[in-house]
CSV table of C-alpha atoms in Angstrom, one decimal:
chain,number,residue,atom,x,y,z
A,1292,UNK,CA,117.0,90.2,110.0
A,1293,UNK,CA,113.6,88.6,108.0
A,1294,UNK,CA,113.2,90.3,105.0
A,1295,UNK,CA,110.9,90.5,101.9
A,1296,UNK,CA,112.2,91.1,98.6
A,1297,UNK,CA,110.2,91.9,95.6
A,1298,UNK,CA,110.5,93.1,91.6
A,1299,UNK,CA,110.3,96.6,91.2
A,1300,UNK,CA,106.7,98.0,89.5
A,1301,UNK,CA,104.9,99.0,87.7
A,1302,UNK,CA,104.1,96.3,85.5
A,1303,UNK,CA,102.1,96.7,82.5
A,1304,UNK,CA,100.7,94.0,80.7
A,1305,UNK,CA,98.2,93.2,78.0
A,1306,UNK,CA,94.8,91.4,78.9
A,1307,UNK,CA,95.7,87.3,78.1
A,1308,UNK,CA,99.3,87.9,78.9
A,1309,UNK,CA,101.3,85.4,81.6
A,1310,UNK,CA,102.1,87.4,84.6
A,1311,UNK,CA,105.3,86.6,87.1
A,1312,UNK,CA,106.1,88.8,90.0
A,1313,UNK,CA,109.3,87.9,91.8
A,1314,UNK,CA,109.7,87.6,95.4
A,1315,UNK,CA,112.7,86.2,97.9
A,1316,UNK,CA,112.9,86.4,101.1
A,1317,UNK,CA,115.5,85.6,104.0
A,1318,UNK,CA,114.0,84.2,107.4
A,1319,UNK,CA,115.5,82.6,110.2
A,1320,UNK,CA,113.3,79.5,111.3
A,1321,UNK,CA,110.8,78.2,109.0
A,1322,UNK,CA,108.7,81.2,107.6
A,1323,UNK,CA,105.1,81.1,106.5
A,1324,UNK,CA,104.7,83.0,102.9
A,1325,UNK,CA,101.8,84.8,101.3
A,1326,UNK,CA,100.7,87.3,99.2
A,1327,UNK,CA,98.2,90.0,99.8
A,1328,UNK,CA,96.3,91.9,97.3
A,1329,UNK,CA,95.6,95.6,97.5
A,1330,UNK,CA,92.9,96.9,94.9
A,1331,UNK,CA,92.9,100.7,94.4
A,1332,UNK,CA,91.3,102.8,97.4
A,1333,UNK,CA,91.0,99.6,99.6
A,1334,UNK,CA,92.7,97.7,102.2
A,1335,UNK,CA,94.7,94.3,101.6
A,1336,UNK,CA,93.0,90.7,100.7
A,1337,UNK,CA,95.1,87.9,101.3
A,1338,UNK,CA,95.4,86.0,98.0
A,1339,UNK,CA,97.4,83.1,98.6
A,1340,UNK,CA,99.6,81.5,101.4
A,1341,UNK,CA,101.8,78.6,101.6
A,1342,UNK,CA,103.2,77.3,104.8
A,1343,UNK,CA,105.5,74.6,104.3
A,1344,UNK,CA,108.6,74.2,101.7
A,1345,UNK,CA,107.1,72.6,98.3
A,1346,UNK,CA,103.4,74.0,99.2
A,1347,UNK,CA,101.9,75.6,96.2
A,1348,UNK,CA,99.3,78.7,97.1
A,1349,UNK,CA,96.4,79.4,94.5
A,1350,UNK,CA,93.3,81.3,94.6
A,1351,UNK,CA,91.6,82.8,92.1
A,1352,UNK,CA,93.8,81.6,89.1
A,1353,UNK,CA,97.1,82.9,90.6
A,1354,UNK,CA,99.7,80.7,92.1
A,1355,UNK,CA,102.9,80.7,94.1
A,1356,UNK,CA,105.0,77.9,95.2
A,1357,UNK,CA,107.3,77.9,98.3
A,1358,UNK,CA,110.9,77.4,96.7
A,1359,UNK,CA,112.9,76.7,100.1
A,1360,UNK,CA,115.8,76.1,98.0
A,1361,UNK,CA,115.7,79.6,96.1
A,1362,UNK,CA,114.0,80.9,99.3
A,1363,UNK,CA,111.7,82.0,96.6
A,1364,UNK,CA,107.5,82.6,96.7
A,1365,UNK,CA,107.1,83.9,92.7
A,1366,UNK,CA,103.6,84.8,91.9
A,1367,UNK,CA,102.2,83.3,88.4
A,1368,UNK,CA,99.1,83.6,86.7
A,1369,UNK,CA,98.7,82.2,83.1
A,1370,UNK,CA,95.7,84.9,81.8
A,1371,UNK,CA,95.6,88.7,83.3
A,1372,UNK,CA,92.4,90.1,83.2
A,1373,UNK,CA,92.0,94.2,83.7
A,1374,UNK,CA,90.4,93.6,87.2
A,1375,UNK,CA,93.7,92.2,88.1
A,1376,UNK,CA,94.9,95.5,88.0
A,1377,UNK,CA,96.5,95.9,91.7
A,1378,UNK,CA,98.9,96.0,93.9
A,1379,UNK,CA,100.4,93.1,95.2
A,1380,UNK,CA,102.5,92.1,98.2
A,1381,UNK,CA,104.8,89.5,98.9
A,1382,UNK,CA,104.9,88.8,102.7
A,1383,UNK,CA,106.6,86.3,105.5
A,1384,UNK,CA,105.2,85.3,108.8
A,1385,UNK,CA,107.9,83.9,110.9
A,1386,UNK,CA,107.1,80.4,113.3
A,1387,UNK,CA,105.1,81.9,116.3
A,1388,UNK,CA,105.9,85.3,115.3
A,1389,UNK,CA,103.1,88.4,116.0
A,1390,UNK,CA,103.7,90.3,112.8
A,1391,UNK,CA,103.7,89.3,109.0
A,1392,UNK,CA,107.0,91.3,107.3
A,1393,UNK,CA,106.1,92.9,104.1
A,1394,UNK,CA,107.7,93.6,100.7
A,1395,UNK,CA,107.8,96.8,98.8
A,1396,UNK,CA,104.6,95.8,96.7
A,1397,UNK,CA,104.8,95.6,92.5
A,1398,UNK,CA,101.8,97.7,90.9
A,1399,UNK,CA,100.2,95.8,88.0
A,1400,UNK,CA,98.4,97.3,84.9
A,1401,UNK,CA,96.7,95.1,82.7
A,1402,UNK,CA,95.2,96.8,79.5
A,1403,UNK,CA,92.4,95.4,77.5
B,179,UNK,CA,81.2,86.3,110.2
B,180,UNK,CA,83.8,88.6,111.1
B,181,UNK,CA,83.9,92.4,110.1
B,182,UNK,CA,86.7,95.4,110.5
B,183,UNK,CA,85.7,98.8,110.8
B,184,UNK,CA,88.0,102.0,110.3
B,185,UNK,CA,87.3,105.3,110.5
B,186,UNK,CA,87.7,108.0,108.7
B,187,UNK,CA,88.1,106.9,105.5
B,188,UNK,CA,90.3,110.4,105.0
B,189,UNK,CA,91.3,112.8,106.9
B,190,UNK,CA,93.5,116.1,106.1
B,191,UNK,CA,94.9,117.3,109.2
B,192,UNK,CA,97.1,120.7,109.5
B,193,UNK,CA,100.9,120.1,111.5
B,194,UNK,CA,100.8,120.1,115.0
B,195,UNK,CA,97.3,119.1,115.5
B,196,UNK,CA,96.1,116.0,117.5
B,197,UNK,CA,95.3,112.5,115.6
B,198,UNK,CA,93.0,109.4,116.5
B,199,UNK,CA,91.8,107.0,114.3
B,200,UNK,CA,89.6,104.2,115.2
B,201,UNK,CA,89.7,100.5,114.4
B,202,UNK,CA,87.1,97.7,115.7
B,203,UNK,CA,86.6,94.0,115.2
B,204,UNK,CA,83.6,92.4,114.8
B,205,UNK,CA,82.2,88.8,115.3
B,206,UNK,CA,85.3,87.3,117.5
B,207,UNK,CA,86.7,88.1,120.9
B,208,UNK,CA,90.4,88.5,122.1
B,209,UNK,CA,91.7,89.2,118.1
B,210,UNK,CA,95.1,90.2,118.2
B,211,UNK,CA,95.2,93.5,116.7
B,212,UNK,CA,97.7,95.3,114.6
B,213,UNK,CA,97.9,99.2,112.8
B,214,UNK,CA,100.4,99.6,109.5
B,215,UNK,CA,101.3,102.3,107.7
B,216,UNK,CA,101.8,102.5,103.8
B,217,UNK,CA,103.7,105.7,103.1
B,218,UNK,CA,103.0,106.4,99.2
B,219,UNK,CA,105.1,104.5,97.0
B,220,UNK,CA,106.0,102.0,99.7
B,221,UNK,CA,105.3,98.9,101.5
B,222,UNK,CA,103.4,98.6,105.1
B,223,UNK,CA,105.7,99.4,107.7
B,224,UNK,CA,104.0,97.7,111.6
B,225,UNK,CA,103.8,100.6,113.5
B,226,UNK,CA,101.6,98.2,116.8
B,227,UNK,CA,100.5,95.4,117.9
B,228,UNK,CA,98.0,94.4,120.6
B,229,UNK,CA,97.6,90.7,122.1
B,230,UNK,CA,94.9,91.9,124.7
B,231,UNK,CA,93.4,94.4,126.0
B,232,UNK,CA,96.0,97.5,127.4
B,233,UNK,CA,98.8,95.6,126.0
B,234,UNK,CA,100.7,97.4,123.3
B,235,UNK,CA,103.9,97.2,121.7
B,236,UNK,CA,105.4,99.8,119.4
B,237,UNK,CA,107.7,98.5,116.0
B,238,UNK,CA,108.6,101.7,115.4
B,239,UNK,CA,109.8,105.0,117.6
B,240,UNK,CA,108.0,108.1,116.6
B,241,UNK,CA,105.1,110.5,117.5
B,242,UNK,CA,102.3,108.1,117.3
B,243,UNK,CA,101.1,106.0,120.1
B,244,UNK,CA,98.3,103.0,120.4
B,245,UNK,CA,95.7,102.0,123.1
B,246,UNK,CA,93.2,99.2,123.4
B,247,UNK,CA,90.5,100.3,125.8
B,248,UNK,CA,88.3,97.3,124.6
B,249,UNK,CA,88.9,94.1,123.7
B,250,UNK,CA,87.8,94.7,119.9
B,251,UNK,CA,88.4,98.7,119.8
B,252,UNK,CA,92.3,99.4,118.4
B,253,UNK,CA,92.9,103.3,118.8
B,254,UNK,CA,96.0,105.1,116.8
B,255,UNK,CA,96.9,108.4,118.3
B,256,UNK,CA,99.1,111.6,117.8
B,257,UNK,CA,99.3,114.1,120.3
B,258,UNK,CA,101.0,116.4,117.0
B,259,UNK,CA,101.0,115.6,113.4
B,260,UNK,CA,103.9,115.9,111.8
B,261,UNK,CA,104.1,116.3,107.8
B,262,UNK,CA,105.8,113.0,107.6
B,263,UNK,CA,102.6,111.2,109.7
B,264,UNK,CA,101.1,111.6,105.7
B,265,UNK,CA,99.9,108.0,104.7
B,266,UNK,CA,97.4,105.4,104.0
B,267,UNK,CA,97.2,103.9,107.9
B,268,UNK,CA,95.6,100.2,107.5
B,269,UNK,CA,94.4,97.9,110.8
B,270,UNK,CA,94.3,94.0,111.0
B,271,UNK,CA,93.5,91.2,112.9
B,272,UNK,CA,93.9,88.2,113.4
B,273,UNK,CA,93.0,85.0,115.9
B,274,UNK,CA,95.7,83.9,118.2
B,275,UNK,CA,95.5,80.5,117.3
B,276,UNK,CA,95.6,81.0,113.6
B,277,UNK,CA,98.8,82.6,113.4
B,278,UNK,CA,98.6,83.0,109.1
B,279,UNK,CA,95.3,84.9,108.7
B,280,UNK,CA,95.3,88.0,108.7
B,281,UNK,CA,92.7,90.6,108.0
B,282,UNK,CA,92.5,93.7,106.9
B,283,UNK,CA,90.6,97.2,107.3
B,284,UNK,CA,89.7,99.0,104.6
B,285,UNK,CA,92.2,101.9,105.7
B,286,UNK,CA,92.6,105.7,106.7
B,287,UNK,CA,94.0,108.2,104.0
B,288,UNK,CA,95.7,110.9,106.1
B,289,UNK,CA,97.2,113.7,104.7
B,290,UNK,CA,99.1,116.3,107.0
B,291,UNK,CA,99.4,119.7,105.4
């Protein structure tokens, strides 16, 4: 079945330091892929989407292009501020499908 | 512009007691209509979804059960809570024929003692 896959939290990184968060995925048809943001106490934002293979997602300074090849969607930012501190999500949204299929979620920490 | 209300923000319920939360939309009409679960430590698990009013379909089996008495009211029910109900319970929507965007509530923190 469709499935999410993403790096285990928490990670911890200083303010100004390059952030990667790893996600795969396996799909049958030809998935739409996002992530969503959860800041503590609140519900999820989506941050980013991408919708076709080779589409690159920003928003915000973050980015995520859809690796079709890899069946990859790795998040990226180049500076982590503290307010980045979150939780984010990895997710896929299947051609014509009702539901979006979540992964696990990595916690980031970024200290000043 | 388009708002999501949920209430309560938290609720600590005993085992065996009854359950509803609320969800509702506003500023669109005929939202499809979803309610997650994120069990600590874990991802969001679907748990409904709604494309109109009085039509519901269940992801997962278990105590809980949905209804949709209006076209923007989402309702998430337990007739009795079970310690394992315990989680952060999160309701979305989104536009039929925008299929990617999806919003979300701010969420219900539910613990079952």
């Amino acid at each position: 079945g469709d499935s999410v896959t993403q790096m285990e939290g928490p990670v911890t990184l200083s303010e100004e330091a390059f952030l990667t968060i790893n996600c795969t995925y396996t799909a049958t048809g030809y998935p739409s892929l996002f992530w969503y943001v959860q800041y503590p106490g609140e519900g999820l934002q989506l941050l980013l989407k991408a919708t076709k293979a080779d589409d690159k997602g920003s928003n915000k300074g973050f980015e995520a292009t859809y690796r079709k090849e890899t069946t990859s969607f790795h998040l990226e930012k180049g500076s982590v501020q503290v307010s980045d501190s979150a939780v984010y999500f990895c997710a896929l949204l299947v051609d014509s499908s009702y539901k979006l299929i979540f992964g696990s979620g990595t916690r980031l920490l970024v200290r000043p | 512009s388009q708002t999501i209300h949920q209430w309560p923000a938290t609720l600590v319920q005993p085992v065996g007691s009854p359950l509803s939360l609320e969800c509702t939309v506003e500023g669109t009409s005929n939202p499809n209509l979803y309610w997650y679960r994120q069990a600590a430590g874990r991802g969001l698990q679907l748990l409904f979804y709604s494309v109109g009013i009085g039509q519901i379909s269940s992801e997962v089996p278990q105590n809980l059960s949905a209804s949709r008495p209006q076209d923007r009211q989402f309702i998430l029910s337990s007739k009795k809570l079970l310690l394992s109900d315990s989680g952060f319970y999160l309701c979305a929507w989104r536009l039929a024929d925008r299929y990617y965007e999806q919003y979300f509530g701010p969420g219900t923190r539910l613990t079952v003692t």
